[in-house]
Amino acid sequence: MKSRGAKLAKSQSTERIVHHHGSHTGTTSITGTTSISSTTCTTGTTSITGTTSISSTTCTTGTTSITGTTSISSTTCTTGTTCITGSSNHSPSSSSEELSRGVAVEKLDSVKKWGINTYKCTKQMFSERFGRGSRTVDLELEAQIEHLRDTKLKYESVLRLTSDLTTHFSFMVQTQQALGDTFTDLSQKSPELQDEFGYNAETQKLLCKNGESLLGAISFFVSSVDTLVNKTMEDTLQTIKLYENARLEFDAYRSDLEELSLGPRDAASMVRIETAQHEYQRYRDKYERLRSDVTIKLKFLEENKVSVNFDQSIDRSIDKSKIHRYEHDF
């Protein structure tokens, strides 16, 4: 009786729960608390030890050993010799966690590179400002950039003045229109001054007609200059800013490479020099590409500026001819 009770207690301490269909072929050993749910097919020598939970469809073929606390969810197919030891959890959520971890590492690496680049550029900028560092200078291109900035300021002044002229001239044309209507009304109500009032009314109407033509030409001029200043010139200046930043980065990594080249030539230093050489070449290519872009845009801007001024000179000639015809009629 005592031996039978001990066997019963030992049998109760080992729990096995197997639900649904199961097929076990070959030598199989399941020890500890085990829960196998859904359809399970085990072929070959299998040993599952410890607390194990296998859910959904599972097919294990070959020699398999699962030891420790293990949770396997969803459909699993294992072929060949497999050994899972320790506490593990195989679920779809683990892949999303790994993806999130990878994104975080990538962002951290990006911030690290940005910090290093900012430090080098700031160091180079202060070195240039205090006269301790050298900078790459393209005298011809620098002169063109300075000329563009000065020209943009002058064109902005022209744009502001012509916009004011358009506003004031528009009020004047409206006043002439109202004055012509008033003279017409007076010529009808004053027979003794009908000719004088009629002549003044026609004069104001003619002035208003020519004024509207001139106002249209000025408005077109304002629109063209606004496009030139706030779009074409501004786009070129944005490219120039990128070029200047690339020049600063190029000089920063060039100075860093020169400083490393003057140091010792041990194994660690050679690795740093090789890395610096790679970075130097990369920023040099970027600098030369943006310098070429700036040169092309400056050339295009000059051609566009000449075209705009030529078109406006034609419009002014047409307006002059209209004014001359008015003076002849007057």
Coordinates of C-alpha atoms in Angstrom, one line a residue:
M1 CA 0.0 0.0 0.0
K2 CA 2.8 2.4 0.8
S3 CA 4.6 1.7 -2.5
R4 CA 1.4 2.1 -4.4
G5 CA 0.6 5.4 -2.8
A6 CA 4.1 6.7 -3.6
K7 CA 3.6 5.7 -7.3
L8 CA 0.3 7.5 -7.3
A9 CA 1.8 10.7 -5.9
K10 CA 4.7 10.6 -8.4
S11 CA 2.2 10.1 -11.2
Q12 CA 0.2 13.2 -10.0
S13 CA 3.4 15.4 -9.9
T14 CA 4.0 14.9 -13.7
E15 CA 1.2 16.5 -15.7
R16 CA 0.6 15.8 -19.4
I17 CA -2.3 17.4 -21.3
V18 CA -2.7 16.3 -25.0
H19 CA -5.8 17.7 -26.8
H20 CA -7.0 16.8 -30.3
H21 CA -5.4 14.3 -32.6
G22 CA -1.8 13.2 -32.0
S23 CA 0.5 10.7 -33.6
H24 CA 3.7 9.7 -31.9
T25 CA 6.0 7.3 -33.8
G26 CA 9.4 6.1 -32.5
T27 CA 11.0 6.7 -29.2
T28 CA 9.3 9.7 -27.4
S29 CA 9.9 11.0 -23.9
I30 CA 7.8 13.8 -22.4
T31 CA 8.9 14.9 -18.9
G32 CA 7.5 17.7 -16.7
T33 CA 4.4 19.8 -17.2
T34 CA 3.5 19.6 -20.9
S35 CA 0.6 20.9 -22.8
I36 CA 0.2 20.0 -26.5
S37 CA -2.9 21.4 -28.1
S38 CA -4.4 20.9 -31.6
T39 CA -3.0 18.4 -34.2
T40 CA 0.5 17.1 -33.3
C41 CA 2.6 14.8 -35.3
T42 CA 5.9 13.6 -33.8
T43 CA 8.1 11.1 -35.7
G44 CA 11.5 9.8 -34.6
T45 CA 13.3 10.3 -31.3
T46 CA 11.8 13.2 -29.4
S47 CA 12.5 14.4 -25.9
I48 CA 10.6 17.3 -24.3
T49 CA 11.7 18.2 -20.7
G50 CA 10.4 21.0 -18.5
T51 CA 7.4 23.2 -18.8
T52 CA 6.4 23.2 -22.4
S53 CA 3.4 24.6 -24.2
I54 CA 2.9 23.7 -27.9
S55 CA -0.2 25.2 -29.5
S56 CA -1.7 24.9 -33.0
T57 CA -0.5 22.6 -35.7
T58 CA 3.0 21.1 -35.0
C59 CA 5.0 18.6 -37.0
T60 CA 8.3 17.4 -35.7
T61 CA 10.4 14.9 -37.7
G62 CA 13.8 13.6 -36.7
T63 CA 15.6 13.9 -33.4
T64 CA 14.2 16.8 -31.3
S65 CA 15.1 17.9 -27.8
I66 CA 13.2 20.7 -26.1
T67 CA 14.4 21.5 -22.6
G68 CA 13.3 24.2 -20.1
T69 CA 10.3 26.5 -20.3
T70 CA 9.3 26.8 -23.9
S71 CA 6.2 28.3 -25.6
I72 CA 5.7 27.6 -29.3
S73 CA 2.6 29.2 -30.9
S74 CA 1.2 29.2 -34.4
T75 CA 2.1 26.6 -37.1
T76 CA 5.5 25.0 -36.6
C77 CA 7.4 22.4 -38.7
T78 CA 10.7 21.1 -37.6
T79 CA 12.7 18.7 -39.7
G80 CA 16.1 17.2 -38.8
T81 CA 18.0 17.5 -35.5
T82 CA 16.6 20.4 -33.3
C83 CA 17.6 21.4 -29.8
I84 CA 15.8 24.2 -27.9
T85 CA 17.3 24.7 -24.4
G86 CA 16.3 27.3 -21.8
S87 CA 13.4 29.6 -21.7
S88 CA 12.2 30.8 -25.1
N89 CA 9.1 32.1 -26.7
H90 CA 8.6 31.8 -30.5
S91 CA 5.7 34.0 -31.6
P92 CA 4.9 36.6 -34.3
S93 CA 5.3 39.4 -31.8
S94 CA 9.1 38.7 -31.5
S95 CA 9.7 39.6 -35.2
S96 CA 7.9 43.0 -34.7
E97 CA 10.1 43.6 -31.7
E98 CA 13.2 42.8 -33.6
L99 CA 12.0 45.2 -36.4
S100 CA 11.4 48.0 -33.9
R101 CA 14.8 47.4 -32.3
G102 CA 16.4 47.6 -35.8
V103 CA 14.7 50.9 -36.5
A104 CA 15.8 52.3 -33.2
V105 CA 19.4 51.3 -33.8
E106 CA 19.3 52.8 -37.3
K107 CA 18.0 56.1 -35.8
L108 CA 20.7 56.1 -33.1
D109 CA 23.4 55.6 -35.7
S110 CA 22.0 58.4 -37.8
V111 CA 22.0 60.8 -34.8
K112 CA 25.6 59.7 -34.0
K113 CA 26.8 60.5 -37.6
W114 CA 24.9 63.8 -37.5
G115 CA 26.6 64.8 -34.2
I116 CA 30.1 63.9 -35.5
N117 CA 29.5 65.8 -38.8
T118 CA 28.2 68.9 -36.9
Y119 CA 31.2 68.8 -34.5
K120 CA 33.7 68.7 -37.4
C121 CA 31.9 71.5 -39.3
T122 CA 31.7 73.7 -36.3
K123 CA 35.3 73.2 -35.5
Q124 CA 36.2 74.1 -39.1
M125 CA 34.0 77.2 -39.1
F126 CA 35.6 78.6 -35.9
S127 CA 39.1 77.7 -37.3
E128 CA 38.4 79.7 -40.4
R129 CA 36.9 82.6 -38.5
F130 CA 39.9 83.0 -36.2
G131 CA 42.4 82.5 -39.0
R132 CA 43.8 79.1 -37.8
G133 CA 42.3 77.0 -40.6
S134 CA 42.4 77.1 -44.4
R135 CA 39.4 77.1 -46.7
T136 CA 38.8 76.1 -50.3
V137 CA 38.2 79.3 -52.4
D138 CA 37.0 79.6 -56.0
L139 CA 37.6 83.3 -56.7
E140 CA 35.6 83.5 -59.9
L141 CA 32.6 81.7 -58.5
E142 CA 32.7 83.7 -55.2
A143 CA 32.7 86.9 -57.2
Q144 CA 29.6 85.7 -59.2
I145 CA 27.8 84.8 -56.0
E146 CA 28.5 88.1 -54.4
H147 CA 27.3 89.9 -57.6
L148 CA 24.1 87.9 -57.5
R149 CA 23.3 88.8 -53.9
D150 CA 23.9 92.5 -54.7
T151 CA 21.8 92.3 -57.8
K152 CA 19.0 90.6 -55.9
L153 CA 18.9 93.5 -53.4
K154 CA 18.6 96.0 -56.3
Y155 CA 15.9 94.1 -58.0
E156 CA 14.0 93.8 -54.8
S157 CA 14.1 97.6 -54.6
V158 CA 12.8 97.9 -58.2
L159 CA 10.1 95.4 -57.4
R160 CA 9.0 97.4 -54.3
L161 CA 8.9 100.7 -56.2
T162 CA 7.1 99.4 -59.2
S163 CA 4.5 97.8 -57.0
D164 CA 3.9 101.1 -55.3
L165 CA 3.7 102.8 -58.7
T166 CA 1.1 100.2 -59.9
T167 CA -1.0 101.0 -56.8
H168 CA -0.8 104.8 -57.2
F169 CA -1.2 104.7 -61.0
S170 CA -4.3 102.5 -60.6
F171 CA -5.9 105.2 -58.4
M172 CA -5.0 107.9 -60.9
V173 CA -6.7 106.0 -63.8
Q174 CA -9.8 105.5 -61.7
T175 CA -9.8 109.2 -60.9
Q176 CA -9.4 110.1 -64.6
Q177 CA -12.3 107.8 -65.4
A178 CA -14.5 109.5 -62.8
L179 CA -13.4 112.9 -63.9
G180 CA -14.3 112.1 -67.6
D181 CA -17.8 110.9 -66.5
T182 CA -18.3 114.1 -64.6
F183 CA -17.3 116.3 -67.5
T184 CA -19.7 114.3 -69.8
D185 CA -22.6 114.9 -67.3
L186 CA -21.8 118.6 -67.1
S187 CA -21.7 119.0 -70.9
Q188 CA -25.2 117.6 -71.1
K189 CA -26.5 119.9 -68.3
S190 CA -24.7 123.1 -69.4
P191 CA -25.5 123.9 -73.0
E192 CA -23.4 127.1 -72.9
L193 CA -20.3 125.1 -72.0
Q194 CA -21.1 121.9 -73.8
D195 CA -18.1 122.1 -76.1
E196 CA -15.6 122.8 -73.4
F197 CA -16.9 120.2 -71.1
G198 CA -17.2 117.7 -73.9
Y199 CA -13.5 118.4 -75.0
N200 CA -12.3 117.8 -71.4
A201 CA -14.4 114.6 -71.1
E202 CA -12.8 113.2 -74.3
T203 CA -9.3 114.2 -73.0
Q204 CA -9.8 112.4 -69.7
K205 CA -11.2 109.3 -71.4
L206 CA -8.2 109.2 -73.8
L207 CA -5.9 109.6 -70.8
C208 CA -7.7 106.8 -69.0
K209 CA -7.5 104.5 -72.0
N210 CA -3.7 105.0 -72.4
G211 CA -3.3 104.8 -68.6
E212 CA -5.0 101.4 -68.6
S213 CA -2.6 100.2 -71.3
L214 CA 0.4 101.5 -69.3
L215 CA -1.0 100.0 -66.1
G216 CA -1.2 96.6 -67.8
A217 CA 2.4 96.8 -69.0
I218 CA 3.6 97.8 -65.5
S219 CA 1.7 95.0 -63.9
F220 CA 3.3 92.5 -66.4
F221 CA 6.7 94.0 -65.6
V222 CA 6.0 93.6 -61.8
S223 CA 4.9 89.9 -62.3
S224 CA 8.0 89.1 -64.4
V225 CA 10.4 90.8 -61.9
D226 CA 8.7 89.0 -59.0
T227 CA 9.2 85.6 -60.7
L228 CA 12.8 86.5 -61.4
V229 CA 13.5 87.6 -57.8
N230 CA 11.4 85.4 -55.6
K231 CA 11.6 82.2 -57.7
T232 CA 14.6 82.0 -60.1
M233 CA 17.1 84.0 -57.9
E234 CA 15.8 82.4 -54.7
D235 CA 16.2 78.9 -56.1
T236 CA 19.8 79.7 -57.2
L237 CA 20.6 81.1 -53.7
Q238 CA 19.2 78.0 -52.1
T239 CA 21.6 75.9 -54.3
I240 CA 24.4 78.3 -53.3
K241 CA 23.6 77.7 -49.6
L242 CA 23.9 73.9 -50.2
Y243 CA 27.2 74.5 -52.0
E244 CA 28.6 76.6 -49.2
N245 CA 27.6 73.9 -46.6
A246 CA 29.2 71.3 -48.8
R247 CA 32.4 73.4 -49.0
L248 CA 32.5 73.6 -45.2
E249 CA 32.0 69.9 -44.9
F250 CA 34.7 69.2 -47.5
D251 CA 37.2 71.4 -45.8
A252 CA 36.4 69.9 -42.4
Y253 CA 37.1 66.4 -43.5
R254 CA 40.1 67.5 -45.5
S255 CA 41.6 69.1 -42.4
D256 CA 40.8 66.0 -40.4
L257 CA 42.6 63.8 -43.0
E258 CA 45.6 66.2 -43.0
E259 CA 45.8 66.1 -39.2
L260 CA 45.7 62.2 -39.1
S261 CA 48.3 62.0 -41.9
L262 CA 50.8 63.9 -39.7
G263 CA 50.3 61.5 -36.8
P264 CA 51.8 58.1 -36.1
R265 CA 51.4 55.2 -38.6
D266 CA 50.5 52.3 -36.4
A267 CA 47.7 49.8 -37.2
A268 CA 44.9 51.7 -35.4
S269 CA 46.0 55.0 -37.0
M270 CA 46.0 53.4 -40.5
V271 CA 42.4 52.3 -40.1
R272 CA 41.4 55.8 -39.0
I273 CA 43.3 57.3 -42.0
E274 CA 41.6 54.9 -44.4
T275 CA 38.2 55.8 -43.0
A276 CA 39.0 59.6 -43.2
Q277 CA 40.2 59.1 -46.8
H278 CA 36.9 57.6 -47.7
E279 CA 34.9 60.3 -46.0
Y280 CA 37.1 63.0 -47.6
Q281 CA 36.5 61.6 -51.1
R282 CA 32.7 61.4 -50.5
Y283 CA 32.4 65.0 -49.4
R284 CA 34.8 66.1 -52.2
D285 CA 32.5 64.6 -54.8
K286 CA 29.5 66.3 -53.2
Y287 CA 31.3 69.6 -53.2
E288 CA 32.3 69.4 -56.8
R289 CA 28.7 68.3 -57.9
L290 CA 27.1 71.3 -56.1
R291 CA 29.7 73.7 -57.5
S292 CA 28.8 72.5 -61.0
D293 CA 25.1 73.0 -60.2
V294 CA 25.7 76.6 -59.0
T295 CA 27.7 77.4 -62.1
I296 CA 25.0 76.2 -64.4
K297 CA 22.2 78.0 -62.5
L298 CA 24.2 81.3 -62.5
K299 CA 24.5 81.0 -66.3
F300 CA 20.9 80.3 -66.7
L301 CA 19.9 83.1 -64.4
E302 CA 21.9 85.6 -66.4
E303 CA 20.3 84.5 -69.6
N304 CA 16.8 84.7 -68.0
K305 CA 17.5 88.2 -66.6
V306 CA 18.5 89.5 -70.1
S307 CA 15.4 88.0 -71.6
V308 CA 13.1 89.7 -69.0
N309 CA 14.7 93.1 -69.5
F310 CA 14.5 92.8 -73.3
D311 CA 10.8 91.9 -73.1
Q312 CA 10.1 94.9 -70.9
S313 CA 11.9 97.3 -73.2
I314 CA 9.6 96.2 -76.1
D315 CA 6.6 96.9 -73.9
R316 CA 7.9 100.3 -73.0
S317 CA 8.4 101.1 -76.7
I318 CA 4.7 100.1 -77.4
D319 CA 3.5 102.3 -74.5
K320 CA 5.7 105.2 -75.8
S321 CA 4.0 104.9 -79.2
K322 CA 0.6 105.1 -77.6
I323 CA 1.5 108.1 -75.6
H324 CA 2.9 109.8 -78.7
R325 CA -0.3 109.2 -80.6
Y326 CA -2.2 110.7 -77.7
E327 CA 0.0 113.8 -77.7
H328 CA -0.5 114.1 -81.5
D329 CA -4.3 113.9 -81.1
F330 CA -4.2 116.4 -78.2

